[in-house]
PDB file of C-alpha atoms in Angstrom:
ATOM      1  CA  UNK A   1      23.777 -17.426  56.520  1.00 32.00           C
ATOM      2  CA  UNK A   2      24.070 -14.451  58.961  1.00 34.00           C
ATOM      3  CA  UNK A   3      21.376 -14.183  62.010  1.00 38.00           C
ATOM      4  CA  UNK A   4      20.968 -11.164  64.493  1.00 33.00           C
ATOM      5  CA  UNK A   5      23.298 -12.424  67.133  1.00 36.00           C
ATOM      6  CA  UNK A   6      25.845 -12.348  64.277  1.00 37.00           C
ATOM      7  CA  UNK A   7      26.114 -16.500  63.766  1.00 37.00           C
ATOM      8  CA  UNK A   8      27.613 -17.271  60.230  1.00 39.00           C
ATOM      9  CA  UNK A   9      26.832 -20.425  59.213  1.00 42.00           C
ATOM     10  CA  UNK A  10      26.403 -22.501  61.825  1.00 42.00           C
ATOM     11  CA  UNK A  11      26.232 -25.985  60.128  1.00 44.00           C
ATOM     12  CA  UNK A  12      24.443 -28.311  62.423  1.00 42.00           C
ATOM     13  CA  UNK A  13      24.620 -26.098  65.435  1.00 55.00           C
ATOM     14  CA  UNK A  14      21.093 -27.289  66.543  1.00 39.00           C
ATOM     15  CA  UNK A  15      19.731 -30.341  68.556  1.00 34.00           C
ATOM     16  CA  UNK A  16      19.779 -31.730  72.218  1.00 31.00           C
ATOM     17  CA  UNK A  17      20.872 -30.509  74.856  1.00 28.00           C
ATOM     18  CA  UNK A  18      23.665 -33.105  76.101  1.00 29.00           C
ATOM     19  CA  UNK A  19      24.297 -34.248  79.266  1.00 28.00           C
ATOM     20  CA  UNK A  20      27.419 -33.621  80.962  1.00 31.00           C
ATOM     21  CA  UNK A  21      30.146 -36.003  81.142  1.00 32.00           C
ATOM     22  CA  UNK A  22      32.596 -36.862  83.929  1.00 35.00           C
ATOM     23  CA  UNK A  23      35.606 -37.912  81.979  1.00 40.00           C
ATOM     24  CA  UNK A  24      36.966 -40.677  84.889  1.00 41.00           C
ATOM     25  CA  UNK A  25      33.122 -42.067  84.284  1.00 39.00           C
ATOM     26  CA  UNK A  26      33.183 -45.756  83.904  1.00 40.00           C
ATOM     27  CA  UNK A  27      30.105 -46.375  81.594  1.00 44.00           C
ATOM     28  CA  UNK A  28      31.507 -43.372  78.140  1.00 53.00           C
ATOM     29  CA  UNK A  29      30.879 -44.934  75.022  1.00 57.00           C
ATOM     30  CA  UNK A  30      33.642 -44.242  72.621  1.00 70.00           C
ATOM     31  CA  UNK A  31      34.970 -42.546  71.153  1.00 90.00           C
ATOM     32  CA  UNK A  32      35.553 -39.475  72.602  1.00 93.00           C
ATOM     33  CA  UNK A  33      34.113 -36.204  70.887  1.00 97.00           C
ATOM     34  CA  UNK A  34      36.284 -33.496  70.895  1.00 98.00           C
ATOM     35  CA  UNK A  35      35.271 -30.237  70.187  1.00 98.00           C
ATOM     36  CA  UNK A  36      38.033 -27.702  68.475  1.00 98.00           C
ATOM     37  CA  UNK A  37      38.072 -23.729  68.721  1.00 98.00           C
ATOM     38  CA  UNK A  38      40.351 -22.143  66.626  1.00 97.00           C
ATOM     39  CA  UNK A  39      41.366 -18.686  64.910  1.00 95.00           C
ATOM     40  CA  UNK A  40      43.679 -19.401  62.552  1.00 94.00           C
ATOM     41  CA  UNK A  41      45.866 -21.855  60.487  1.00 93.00           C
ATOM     42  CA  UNK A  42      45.113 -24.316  62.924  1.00 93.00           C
ATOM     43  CA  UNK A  43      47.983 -26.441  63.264  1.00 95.00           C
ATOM     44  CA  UNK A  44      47.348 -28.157  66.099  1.00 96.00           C
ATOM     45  CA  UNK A  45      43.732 -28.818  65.307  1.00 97.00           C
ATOM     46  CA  UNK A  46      45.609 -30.237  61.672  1.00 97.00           C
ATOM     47  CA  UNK A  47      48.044 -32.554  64.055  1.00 97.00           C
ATOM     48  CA  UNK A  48      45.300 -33.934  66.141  1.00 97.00           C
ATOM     49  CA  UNK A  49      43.141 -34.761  62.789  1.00 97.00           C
ATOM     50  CA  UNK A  50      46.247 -36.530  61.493  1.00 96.00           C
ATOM     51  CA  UNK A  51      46.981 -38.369  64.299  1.00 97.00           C
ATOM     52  CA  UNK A  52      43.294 -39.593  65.096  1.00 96.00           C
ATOM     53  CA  UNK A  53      43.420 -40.701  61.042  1.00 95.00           C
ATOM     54  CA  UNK A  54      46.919 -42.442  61.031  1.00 95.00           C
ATOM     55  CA  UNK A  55      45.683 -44.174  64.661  1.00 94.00           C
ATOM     56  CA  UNK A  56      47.995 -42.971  67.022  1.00 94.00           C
ATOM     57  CA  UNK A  57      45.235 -41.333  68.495  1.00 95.00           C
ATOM     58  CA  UNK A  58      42.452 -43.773  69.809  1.00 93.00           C
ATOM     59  CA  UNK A  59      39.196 -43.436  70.989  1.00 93.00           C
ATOM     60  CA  UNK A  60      38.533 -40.256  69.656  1.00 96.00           C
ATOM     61  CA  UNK A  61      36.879 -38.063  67.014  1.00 97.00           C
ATOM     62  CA  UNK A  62      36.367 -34.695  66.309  1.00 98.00           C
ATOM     63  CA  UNK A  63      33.025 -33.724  67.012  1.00 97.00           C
ATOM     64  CA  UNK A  64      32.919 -30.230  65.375  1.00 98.00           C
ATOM     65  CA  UNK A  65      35.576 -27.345  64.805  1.00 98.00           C
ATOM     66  CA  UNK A  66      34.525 -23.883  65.737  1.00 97.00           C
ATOM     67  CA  UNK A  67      35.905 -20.429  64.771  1.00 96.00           C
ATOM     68  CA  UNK A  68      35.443 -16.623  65.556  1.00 95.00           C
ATOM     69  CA  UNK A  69      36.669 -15.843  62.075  1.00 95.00           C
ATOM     70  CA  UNK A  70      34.538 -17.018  59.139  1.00 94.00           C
ATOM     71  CA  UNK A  71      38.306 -16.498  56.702  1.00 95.00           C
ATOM     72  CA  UNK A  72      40.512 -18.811  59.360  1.00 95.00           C
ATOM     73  CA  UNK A  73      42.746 -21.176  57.115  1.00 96.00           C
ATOM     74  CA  UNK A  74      41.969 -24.041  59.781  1.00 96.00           C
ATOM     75  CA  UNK A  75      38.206 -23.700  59.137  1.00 94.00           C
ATOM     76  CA  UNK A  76      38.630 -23.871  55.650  1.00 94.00           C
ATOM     77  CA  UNK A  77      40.786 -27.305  56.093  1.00 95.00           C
ATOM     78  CA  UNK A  78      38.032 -28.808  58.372  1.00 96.00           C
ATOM     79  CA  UNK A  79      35.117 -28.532  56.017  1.00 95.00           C
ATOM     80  CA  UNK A  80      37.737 -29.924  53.454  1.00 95.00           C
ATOM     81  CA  UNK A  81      38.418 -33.024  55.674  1.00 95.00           C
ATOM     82  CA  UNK A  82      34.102 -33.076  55.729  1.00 95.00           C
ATOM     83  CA  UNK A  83      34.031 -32.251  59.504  1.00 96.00           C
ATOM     84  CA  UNK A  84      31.018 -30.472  61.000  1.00 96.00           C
ATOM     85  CA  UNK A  85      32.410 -26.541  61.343  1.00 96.00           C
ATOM     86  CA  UNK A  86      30.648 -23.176  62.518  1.00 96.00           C
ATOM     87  CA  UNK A  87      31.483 -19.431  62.712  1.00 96.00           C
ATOM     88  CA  UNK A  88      30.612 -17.158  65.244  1.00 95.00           C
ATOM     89  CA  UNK A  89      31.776 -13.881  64.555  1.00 92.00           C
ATOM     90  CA  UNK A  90      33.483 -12.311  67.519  1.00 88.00           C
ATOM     91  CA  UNK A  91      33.746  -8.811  66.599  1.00 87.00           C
ATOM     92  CA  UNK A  92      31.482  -6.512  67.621  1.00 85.00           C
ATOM     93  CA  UNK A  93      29.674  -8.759  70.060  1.00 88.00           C
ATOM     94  CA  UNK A  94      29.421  -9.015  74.150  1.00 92.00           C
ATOM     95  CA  UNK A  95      31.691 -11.453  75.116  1.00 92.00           C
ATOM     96  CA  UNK A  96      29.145 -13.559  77.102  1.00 94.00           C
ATOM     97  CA  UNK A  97      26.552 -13.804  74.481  1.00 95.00           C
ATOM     98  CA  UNK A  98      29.224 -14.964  71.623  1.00 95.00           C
ATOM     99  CA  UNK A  99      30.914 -17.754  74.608  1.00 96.00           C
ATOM    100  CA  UNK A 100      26.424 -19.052  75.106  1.00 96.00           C
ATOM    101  CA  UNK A 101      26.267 -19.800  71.254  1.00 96.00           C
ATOM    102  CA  UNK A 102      29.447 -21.675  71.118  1.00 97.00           C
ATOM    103  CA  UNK A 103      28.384 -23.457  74.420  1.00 97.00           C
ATOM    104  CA  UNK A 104      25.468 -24.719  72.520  1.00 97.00           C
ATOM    105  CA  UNK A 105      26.760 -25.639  69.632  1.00 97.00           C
ATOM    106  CA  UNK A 106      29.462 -28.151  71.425  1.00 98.00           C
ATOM    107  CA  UNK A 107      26.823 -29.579  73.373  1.00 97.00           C
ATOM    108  CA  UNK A 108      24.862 -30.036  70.385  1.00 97.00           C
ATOM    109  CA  UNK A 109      27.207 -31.776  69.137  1.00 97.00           C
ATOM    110  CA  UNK A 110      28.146 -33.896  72.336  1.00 96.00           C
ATOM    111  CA  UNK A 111      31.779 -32.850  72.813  1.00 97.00           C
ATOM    112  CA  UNK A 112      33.419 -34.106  75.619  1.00 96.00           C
ATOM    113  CA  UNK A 113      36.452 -32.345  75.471  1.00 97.00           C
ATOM    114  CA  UNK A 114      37.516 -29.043  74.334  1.00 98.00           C
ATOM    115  CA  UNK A 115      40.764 -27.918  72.729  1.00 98.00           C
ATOM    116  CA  UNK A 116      41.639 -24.593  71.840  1.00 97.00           C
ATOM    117  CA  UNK A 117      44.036 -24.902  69.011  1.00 95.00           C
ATOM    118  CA  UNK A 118      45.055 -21.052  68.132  1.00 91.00           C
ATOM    119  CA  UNK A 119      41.510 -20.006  69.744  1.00 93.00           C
ATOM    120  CA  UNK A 120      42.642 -16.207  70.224  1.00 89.00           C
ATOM    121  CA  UNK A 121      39.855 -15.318  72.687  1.00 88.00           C
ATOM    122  CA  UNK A 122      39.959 -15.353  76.510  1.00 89.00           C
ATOM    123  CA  UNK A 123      36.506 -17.433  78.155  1.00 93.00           C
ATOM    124  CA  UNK A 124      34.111 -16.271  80.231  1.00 93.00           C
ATOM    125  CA  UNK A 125      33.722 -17.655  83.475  1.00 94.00           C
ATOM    126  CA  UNK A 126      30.582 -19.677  81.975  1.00 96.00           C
ATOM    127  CA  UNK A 127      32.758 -21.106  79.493  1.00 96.00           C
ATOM    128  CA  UNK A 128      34.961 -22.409  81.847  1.00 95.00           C
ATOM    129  CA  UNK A 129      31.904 -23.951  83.935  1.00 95.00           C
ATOM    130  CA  UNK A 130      30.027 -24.981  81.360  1.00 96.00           C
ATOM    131  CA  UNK A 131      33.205 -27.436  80.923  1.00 96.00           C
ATOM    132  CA  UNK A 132      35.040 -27.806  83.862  1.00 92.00           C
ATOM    133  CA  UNK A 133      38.152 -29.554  83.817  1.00 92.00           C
ATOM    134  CA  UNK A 134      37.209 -30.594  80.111  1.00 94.00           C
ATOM    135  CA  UNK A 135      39.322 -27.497  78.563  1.00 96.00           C
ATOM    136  CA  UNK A 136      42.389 -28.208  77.234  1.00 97.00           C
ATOM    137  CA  UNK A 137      44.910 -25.233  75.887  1.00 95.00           C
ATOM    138  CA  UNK A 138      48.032 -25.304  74.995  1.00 95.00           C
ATOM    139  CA  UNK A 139      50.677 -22.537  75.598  1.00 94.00           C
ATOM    140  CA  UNK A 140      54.746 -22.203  74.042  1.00 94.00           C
ATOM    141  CA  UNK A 141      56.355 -22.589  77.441  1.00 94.00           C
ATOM    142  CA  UNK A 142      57.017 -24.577  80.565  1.00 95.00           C
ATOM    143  CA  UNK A 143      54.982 -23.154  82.566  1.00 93.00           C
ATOM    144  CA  UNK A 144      54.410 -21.272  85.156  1.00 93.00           C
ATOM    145  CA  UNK A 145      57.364 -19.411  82.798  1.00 92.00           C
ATOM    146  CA  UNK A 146      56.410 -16.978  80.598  1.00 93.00           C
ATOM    147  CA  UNK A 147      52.763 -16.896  80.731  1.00 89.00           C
ATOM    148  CA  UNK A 148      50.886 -15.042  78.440  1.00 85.00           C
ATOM    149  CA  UNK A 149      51.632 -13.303  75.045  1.00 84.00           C
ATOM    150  CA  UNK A 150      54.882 -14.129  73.007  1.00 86.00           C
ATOM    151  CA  UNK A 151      56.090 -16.577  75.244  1.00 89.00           C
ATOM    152  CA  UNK A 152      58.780 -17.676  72.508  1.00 87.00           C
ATOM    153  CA  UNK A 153      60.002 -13.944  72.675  1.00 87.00           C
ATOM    154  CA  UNK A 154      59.809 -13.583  76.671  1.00 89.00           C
ATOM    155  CA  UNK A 155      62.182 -16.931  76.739  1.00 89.00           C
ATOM    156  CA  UNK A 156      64.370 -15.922  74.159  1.00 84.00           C
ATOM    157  CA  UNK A 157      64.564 -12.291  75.325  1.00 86.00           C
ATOM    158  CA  UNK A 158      65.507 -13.754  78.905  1.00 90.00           C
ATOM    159  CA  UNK A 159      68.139 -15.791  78.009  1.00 91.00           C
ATOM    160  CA  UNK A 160      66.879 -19.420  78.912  1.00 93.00           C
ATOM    161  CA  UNK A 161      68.394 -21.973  78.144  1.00 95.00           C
ATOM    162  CA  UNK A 162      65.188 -24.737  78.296  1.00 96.00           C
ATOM    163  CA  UNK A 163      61.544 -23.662  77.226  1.00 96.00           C
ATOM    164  CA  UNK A 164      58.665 -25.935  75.557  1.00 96.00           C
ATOM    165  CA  UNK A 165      55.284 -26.175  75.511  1.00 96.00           C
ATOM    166  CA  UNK A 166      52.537 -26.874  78.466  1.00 96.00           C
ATOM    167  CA  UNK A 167      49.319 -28.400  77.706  1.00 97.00           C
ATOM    168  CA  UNK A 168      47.168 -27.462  80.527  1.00 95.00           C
ATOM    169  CA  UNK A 169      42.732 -27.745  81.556  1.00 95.00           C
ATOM    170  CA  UNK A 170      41.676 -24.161  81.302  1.00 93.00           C
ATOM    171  CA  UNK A 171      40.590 -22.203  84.603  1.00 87.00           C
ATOM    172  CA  UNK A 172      39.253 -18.453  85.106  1.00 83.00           C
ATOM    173  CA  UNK A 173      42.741 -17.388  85.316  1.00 76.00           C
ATOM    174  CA  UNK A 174      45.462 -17.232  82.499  1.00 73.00           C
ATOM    175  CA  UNK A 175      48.067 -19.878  81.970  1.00 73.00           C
ATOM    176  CA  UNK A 176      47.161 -21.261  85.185  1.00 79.00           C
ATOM    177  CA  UNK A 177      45.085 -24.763  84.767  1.00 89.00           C
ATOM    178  CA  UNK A 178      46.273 -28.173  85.867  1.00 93.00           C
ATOM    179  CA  UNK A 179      48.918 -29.230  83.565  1.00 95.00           C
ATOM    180  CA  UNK A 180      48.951 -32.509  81.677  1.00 96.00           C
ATOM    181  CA  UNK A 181      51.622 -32.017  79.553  1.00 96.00           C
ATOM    182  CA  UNK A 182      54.830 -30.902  79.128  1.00 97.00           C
ATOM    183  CA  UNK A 183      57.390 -31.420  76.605  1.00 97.00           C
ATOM    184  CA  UNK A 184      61.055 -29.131  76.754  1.00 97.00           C
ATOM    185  CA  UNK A 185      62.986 -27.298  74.286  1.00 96.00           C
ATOM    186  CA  UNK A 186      66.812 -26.468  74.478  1.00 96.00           C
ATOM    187  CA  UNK A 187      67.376 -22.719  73.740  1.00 93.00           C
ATOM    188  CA  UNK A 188      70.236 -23.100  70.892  1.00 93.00           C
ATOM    189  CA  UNK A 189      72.867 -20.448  70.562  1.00 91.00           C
ATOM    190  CA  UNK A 190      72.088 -20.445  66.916  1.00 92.00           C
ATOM    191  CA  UNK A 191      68.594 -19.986  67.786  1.00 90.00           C
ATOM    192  CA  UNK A 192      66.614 -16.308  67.109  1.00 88.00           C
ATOM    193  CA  UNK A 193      62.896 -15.923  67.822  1.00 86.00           C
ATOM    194  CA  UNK A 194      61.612 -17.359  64.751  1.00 89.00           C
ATOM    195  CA  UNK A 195      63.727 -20.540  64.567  1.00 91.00           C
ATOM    196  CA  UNK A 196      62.995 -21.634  68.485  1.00 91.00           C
ATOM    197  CA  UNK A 197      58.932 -20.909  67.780  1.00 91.00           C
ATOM    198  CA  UNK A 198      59.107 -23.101  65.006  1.00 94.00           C
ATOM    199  CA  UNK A 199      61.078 -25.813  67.074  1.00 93.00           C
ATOM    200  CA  UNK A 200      58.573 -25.430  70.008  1.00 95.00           C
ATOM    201  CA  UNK A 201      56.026 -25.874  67.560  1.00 95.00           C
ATOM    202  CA  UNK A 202      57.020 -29.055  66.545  1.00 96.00           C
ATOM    203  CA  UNK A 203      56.694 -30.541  70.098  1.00 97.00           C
ATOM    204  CA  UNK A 204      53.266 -28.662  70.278  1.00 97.00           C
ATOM    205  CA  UNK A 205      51.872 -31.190  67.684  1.00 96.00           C
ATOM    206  CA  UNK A 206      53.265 -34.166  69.843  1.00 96.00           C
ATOM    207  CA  UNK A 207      52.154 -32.964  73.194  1.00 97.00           C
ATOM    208  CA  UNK A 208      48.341 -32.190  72.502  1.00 97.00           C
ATOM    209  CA  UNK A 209      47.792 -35.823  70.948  1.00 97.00           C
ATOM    210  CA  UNK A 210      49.699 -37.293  74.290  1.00 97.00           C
ATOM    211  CA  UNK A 211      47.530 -34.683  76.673  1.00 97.00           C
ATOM    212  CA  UNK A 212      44.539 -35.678  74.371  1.00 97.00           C
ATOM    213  CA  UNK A 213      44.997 -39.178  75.358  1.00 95.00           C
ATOM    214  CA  UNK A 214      45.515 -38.829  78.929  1.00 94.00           C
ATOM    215  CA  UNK A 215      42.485 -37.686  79.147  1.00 95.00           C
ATOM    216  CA  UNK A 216      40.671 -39.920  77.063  1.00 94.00           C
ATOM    217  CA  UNK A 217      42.047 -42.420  79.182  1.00 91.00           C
ATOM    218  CA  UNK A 218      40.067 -41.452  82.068  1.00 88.00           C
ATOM    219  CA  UNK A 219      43.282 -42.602  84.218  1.00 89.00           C
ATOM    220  CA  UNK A 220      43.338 -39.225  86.492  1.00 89.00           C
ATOM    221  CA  UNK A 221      42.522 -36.923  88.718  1.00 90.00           C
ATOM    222  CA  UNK A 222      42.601 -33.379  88.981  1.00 89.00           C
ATOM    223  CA  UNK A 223      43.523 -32.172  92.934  1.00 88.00           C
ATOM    224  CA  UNK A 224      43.817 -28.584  93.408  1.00 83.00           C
ATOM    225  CA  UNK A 225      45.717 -27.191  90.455  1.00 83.00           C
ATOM    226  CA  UNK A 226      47.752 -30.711  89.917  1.00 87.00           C
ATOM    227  CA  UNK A 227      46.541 -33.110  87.872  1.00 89.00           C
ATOM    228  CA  UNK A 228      47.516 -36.714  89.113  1.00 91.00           C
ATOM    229  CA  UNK A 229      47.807 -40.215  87.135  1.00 88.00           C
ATOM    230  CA  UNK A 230      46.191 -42.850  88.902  1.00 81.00           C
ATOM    231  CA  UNK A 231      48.190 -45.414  90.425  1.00 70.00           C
ATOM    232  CA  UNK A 232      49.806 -47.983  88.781  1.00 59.00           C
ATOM    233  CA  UNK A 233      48.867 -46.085  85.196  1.00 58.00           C
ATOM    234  CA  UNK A 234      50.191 -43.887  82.762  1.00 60.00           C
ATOM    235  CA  UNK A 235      49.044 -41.904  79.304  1.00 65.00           C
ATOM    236  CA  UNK A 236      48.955 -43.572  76.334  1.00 57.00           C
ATOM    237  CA  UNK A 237      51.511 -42.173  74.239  1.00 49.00           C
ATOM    238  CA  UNK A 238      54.464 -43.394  72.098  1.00 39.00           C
ATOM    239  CA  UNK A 239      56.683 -40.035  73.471  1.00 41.00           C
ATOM    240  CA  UNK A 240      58.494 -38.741  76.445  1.00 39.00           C
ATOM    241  CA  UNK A 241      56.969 -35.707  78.183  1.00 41.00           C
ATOM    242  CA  UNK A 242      57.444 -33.793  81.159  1.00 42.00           C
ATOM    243  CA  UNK A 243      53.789 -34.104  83.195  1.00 38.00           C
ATOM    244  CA  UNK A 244      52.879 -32.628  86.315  1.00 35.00           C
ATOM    245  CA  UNK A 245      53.415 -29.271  88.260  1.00 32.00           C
ATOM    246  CA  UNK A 246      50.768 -25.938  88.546  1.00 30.00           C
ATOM    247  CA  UNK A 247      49.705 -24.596  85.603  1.00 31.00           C
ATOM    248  CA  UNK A 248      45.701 -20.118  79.397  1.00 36.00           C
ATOM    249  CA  UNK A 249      46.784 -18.456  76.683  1.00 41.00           C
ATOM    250  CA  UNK A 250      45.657 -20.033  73.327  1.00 46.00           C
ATOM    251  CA  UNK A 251      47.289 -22.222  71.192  1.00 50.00           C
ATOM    252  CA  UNK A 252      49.283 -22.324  67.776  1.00 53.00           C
TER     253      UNK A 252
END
């Protein structure tokens, strides 16, 4: 089903307006709805879904997956695993009036969080406020390294020796959100372009579940660009990261 403003198939896209939610608030009800935007294969949107069904992942569901291209590979997976999904066609349309129909649709749906898992679209400013600090991306590099396109290529092209992956909250600016997350990779010598983006990829899939649960958590704060584990506490993860540090390109 196609409409004017270019929505295709927007399954259960309509309801209540929902309230906004401070994640540190004391009275959420799990679990946590998480809302996921993607544009292609999805992988990281297929890592979280496997590690919220195997449990390493508590206290949260996915709420609905959302796409800007009615053929992506990771749509076609979520309305396999019988998760509420929606297109909204990209092309052709302003910017802001494509970002007001997503915004609606996750609040229909109540999501709480945001992750853009391979969402190939820069937000508009209302985006970003309609969630603040409730935007997670996540980007192949430490940053503030090699922000922006090819950031595999950039690092290998430069010569370093460590790179990784940063999951960070979005802001109006690129790459630059608080970070939560990060997790390194060692440049190999045997390494080319290809075989370090598929390592870095690997340690993508680990380090959105452990950013997804620091937030969940409600254990933080956000100051400034930093964001800051409350005293005495830490994120609920099985795996070593690297957190902290200043810190929007999307995902794998």
């Amino acid at each position: 089903m196609t409409d004017p403003a270019g929505v295709v198939n927007p399954d259960r896209c309509t309801g209540p307006i929902i309230l906004e939610f401070s994640a540190n608030s004391q009275t959420h009800r799990f679990p946590f709805r998480l809302g996921i935007l993607l544009s292609g294969r999805g992988s990281n949107f297929l890592a979280i879904a496997e590690s919220i069904r195997a449990g390493r992942l508590k206290g949260a569901e996915i709420a609905v997956v959302i796409s800007n291209v009615a053929e992506a590979a990771g749509l076609a997976r979520a309305r396999e695993f019988g998760l509420p999904a929606a297109v909204f066609e990209s092309r052709g349309r302003r910017r802001e009036e494509h970002d007001a129909d997503v915004i609606a649709c996750l609040r229909a749906h109540g999501v709480e969080l945001v992750c853009l898992a391979g969402y190939m679209r820069l937000l508009t400013p209302e985006f970003v406020a309609a969630f603040p600090n409730r935007i997670l991306n996540i980007h192949p590099s430490l940053l503030p390294a090699f922000p922006g396109l090819e950031a595999q290529e950039q690092a290998f092209a430069y010569g370093a020796k460590v790179t990784g992956c940063t999951v960070h909250f979005v802001d109006e600016e690129l790459d630059h959100g608080a970070i939560v997350v990060q997790r390194a990779v060692p440049v190999l010598e045997t390494d080319d372009e290809h075989s370090l983006a598929e390592r870095i990829l690997k340690e993508e899939h680990l380090a959105y579940t452990e950013a997804i649960a620091c937030v969940v958590s409600g254990e933080y704060e956000v100051r400034g660009r930093r964001y800051v584990k409350r005293q005495g506490r830490s994120c609920p993860s099985e795996h070593r990261s690297l957190a902290g540090g200043p810190g929007r390109d999307q995902g794998t």
